[in-house]
XYZ file of N, CA and C in Angstrom:
273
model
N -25.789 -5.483 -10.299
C -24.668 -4.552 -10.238
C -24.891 -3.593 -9.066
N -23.441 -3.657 -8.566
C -24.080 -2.314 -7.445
C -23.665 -1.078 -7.829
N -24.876 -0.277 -7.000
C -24.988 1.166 -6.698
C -23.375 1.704 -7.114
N -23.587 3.145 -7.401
C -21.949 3.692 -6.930
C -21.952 4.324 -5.658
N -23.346 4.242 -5.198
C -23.104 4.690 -3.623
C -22.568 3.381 -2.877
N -23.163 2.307 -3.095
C -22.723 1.062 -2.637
C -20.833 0.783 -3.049
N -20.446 1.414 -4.543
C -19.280 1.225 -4.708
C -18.328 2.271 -3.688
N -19.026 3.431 -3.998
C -17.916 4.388 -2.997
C -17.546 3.638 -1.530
N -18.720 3.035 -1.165
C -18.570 2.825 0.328
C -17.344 1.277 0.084
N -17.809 0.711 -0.041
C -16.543 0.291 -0.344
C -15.247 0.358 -0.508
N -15.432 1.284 -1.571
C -14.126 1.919 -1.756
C -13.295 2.774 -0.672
N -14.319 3.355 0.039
C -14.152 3.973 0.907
C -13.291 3.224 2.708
N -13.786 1.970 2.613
C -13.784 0.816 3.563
C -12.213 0.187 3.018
N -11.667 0.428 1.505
C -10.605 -0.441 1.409
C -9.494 0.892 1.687
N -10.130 2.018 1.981
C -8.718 3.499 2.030
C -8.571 3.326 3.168
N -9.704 3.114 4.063
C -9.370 3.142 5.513
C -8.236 1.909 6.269
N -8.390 0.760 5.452
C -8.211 -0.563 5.757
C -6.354 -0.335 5.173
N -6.505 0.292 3.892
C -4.666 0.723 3.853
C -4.283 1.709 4.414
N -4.749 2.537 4.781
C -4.506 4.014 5.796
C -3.574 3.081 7.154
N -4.786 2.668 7.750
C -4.651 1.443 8.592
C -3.271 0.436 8.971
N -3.150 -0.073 7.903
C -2.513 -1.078 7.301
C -0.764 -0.089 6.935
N -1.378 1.013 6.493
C 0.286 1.466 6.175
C 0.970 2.468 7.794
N 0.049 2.469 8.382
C 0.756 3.069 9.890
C 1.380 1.797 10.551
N 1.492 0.585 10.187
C 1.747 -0.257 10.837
C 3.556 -0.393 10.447
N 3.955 0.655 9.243
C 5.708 0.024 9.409
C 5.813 -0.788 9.009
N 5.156 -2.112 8.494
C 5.869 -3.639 8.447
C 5.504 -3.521 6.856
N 6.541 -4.537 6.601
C 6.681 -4.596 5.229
C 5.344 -5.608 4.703
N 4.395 -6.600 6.153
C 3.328 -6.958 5.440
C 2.318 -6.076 5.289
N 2.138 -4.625 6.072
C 1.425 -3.899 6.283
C 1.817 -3.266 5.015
N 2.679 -2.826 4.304
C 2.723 -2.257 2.898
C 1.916 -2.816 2.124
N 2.414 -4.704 2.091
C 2.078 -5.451 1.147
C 0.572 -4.808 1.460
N -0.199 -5.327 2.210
C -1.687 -5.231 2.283
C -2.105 -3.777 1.806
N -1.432 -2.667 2.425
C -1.937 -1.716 1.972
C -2.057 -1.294 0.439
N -0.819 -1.751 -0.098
C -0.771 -1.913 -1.436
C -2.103 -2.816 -2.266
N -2.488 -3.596 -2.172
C -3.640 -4.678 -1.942
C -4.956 -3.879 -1.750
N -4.737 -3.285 -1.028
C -6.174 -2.503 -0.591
C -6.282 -1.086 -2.211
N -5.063 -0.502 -2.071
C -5.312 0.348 -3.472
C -5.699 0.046 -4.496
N -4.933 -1.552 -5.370
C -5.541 -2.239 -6.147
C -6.794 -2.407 -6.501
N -7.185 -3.035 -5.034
C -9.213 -3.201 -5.059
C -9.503 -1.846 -5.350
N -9.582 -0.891 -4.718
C -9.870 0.488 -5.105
C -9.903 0.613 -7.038
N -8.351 0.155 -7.233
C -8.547 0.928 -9.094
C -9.052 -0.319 -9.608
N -9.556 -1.597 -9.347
C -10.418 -2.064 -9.577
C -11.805 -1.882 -9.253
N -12.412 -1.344 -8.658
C -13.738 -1.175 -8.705
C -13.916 0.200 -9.252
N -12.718 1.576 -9.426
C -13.169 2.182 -10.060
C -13.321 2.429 -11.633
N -12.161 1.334 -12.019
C -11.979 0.490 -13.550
C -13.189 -0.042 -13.518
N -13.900 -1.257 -13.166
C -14.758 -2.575 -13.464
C -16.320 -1.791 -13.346
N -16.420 -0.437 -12.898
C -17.698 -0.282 -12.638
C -17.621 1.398 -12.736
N -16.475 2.009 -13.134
C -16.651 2.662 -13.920
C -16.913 4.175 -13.566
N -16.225 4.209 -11.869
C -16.772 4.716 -11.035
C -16.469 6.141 -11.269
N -17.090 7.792 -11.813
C -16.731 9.134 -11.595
C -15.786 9.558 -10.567
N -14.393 9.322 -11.130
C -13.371 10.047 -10.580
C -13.498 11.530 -9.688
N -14.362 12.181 -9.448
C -14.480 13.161 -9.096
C -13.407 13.399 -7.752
N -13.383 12.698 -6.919
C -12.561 12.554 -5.880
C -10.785 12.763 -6.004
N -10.732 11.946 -7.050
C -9.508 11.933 -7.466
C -8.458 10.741 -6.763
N -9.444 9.742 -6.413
C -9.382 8.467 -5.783
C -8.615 7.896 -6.958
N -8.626 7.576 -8.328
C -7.368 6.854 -9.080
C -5.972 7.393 -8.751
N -5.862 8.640 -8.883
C -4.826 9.239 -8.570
C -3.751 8.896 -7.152
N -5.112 9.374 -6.408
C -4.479 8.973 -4.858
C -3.837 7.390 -4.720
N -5.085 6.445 -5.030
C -4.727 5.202 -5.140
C -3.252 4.843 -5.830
N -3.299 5.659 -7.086
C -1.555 5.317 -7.670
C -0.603 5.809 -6.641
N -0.782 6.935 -6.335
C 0.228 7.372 -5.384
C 0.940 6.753 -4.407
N -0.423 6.707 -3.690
C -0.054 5.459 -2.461
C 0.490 3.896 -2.730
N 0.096 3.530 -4.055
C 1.034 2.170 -4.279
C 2.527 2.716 -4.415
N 2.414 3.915 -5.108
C 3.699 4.212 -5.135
C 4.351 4.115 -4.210
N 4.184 5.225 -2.867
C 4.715 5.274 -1.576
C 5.276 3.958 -0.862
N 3.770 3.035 -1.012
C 4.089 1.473 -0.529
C 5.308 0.923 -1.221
N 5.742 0.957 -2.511
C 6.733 0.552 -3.248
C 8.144 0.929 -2.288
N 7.853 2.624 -2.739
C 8.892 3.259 -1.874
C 9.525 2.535 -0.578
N 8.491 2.600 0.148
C 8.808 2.538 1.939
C 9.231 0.838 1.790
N 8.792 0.047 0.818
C 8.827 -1.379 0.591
C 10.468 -2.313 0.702
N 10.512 -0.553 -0.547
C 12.494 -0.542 -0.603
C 12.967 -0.310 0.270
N 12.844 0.777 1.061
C 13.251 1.315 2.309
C 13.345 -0.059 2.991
N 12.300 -0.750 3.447
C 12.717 -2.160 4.900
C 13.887 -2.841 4.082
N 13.283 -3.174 3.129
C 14.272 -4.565 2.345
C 15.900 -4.022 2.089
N 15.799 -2.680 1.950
C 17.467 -1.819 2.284
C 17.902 -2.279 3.428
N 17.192 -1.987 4.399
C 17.313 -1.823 6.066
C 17.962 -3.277 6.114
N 16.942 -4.171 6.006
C 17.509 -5.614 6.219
C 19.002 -5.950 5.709
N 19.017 -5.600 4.534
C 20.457 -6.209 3.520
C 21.251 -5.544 4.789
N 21.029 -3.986 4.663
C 22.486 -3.198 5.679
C 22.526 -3.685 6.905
N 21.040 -4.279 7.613
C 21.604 -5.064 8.809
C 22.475 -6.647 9.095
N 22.152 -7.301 7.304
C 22.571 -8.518 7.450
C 24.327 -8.022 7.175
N 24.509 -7.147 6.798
C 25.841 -6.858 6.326
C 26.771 -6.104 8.112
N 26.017 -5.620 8.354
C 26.555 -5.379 9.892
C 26.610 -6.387 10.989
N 26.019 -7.410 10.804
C 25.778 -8.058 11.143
C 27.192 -8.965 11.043
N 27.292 -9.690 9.757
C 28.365 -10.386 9.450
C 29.889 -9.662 9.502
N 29.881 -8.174 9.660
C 30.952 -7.208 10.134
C 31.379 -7.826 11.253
N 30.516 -7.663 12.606
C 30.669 -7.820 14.127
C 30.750 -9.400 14.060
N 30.167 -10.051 13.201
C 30.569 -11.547 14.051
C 31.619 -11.959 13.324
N 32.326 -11.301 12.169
C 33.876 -11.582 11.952
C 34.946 -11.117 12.923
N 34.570 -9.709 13.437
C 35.550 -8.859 14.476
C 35.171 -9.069 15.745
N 34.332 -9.860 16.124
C 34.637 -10.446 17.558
C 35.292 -11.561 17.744
């Protein structure tokens, strides 16, 4: 079993990797970042890790956000496929 110094760092390696991952805008960069929080409340679930940080919390949050911003592209798209089919009826 590892360390929880060995777990933090880790844990620590998957915030950076969605930090990362969610400056990128793209809806795969959510997906992943979302992905990266998961591992996080899994290793602090599976091993049980002292919340002190307040790393579960954050971690929910940020899936949240990812959800959020998730809706946000997949909006974007529908309203562009719909403008879209506007202009190529009226030309």
């Amino acid at each position: 079993m590892p360390t929880i110094k060995q777990i933090l760092a880790i844990i620590e390696y998957h915030k950076d990797l969605s930090e990362s991952q969610q400056r990128e805008h793209t809806e795969h960069g959510y997906h992943q970042a979302k992905s990266h929080m998961r591992e996080i409340l899994y290793f602090i679930n599976q091993y049980q890790v002292p919340d002190k940080e307040g790393l579960r919390k954050y971690a929910e949050e940020q899936i949240k956000r990812c959800d959020e911003k998730l809706k946000e592209i997949k909006g974007k798209g529908k309203l562009r496929k719909v403008i879209d089919k506007f202009c190529a009826n009226t030309n």
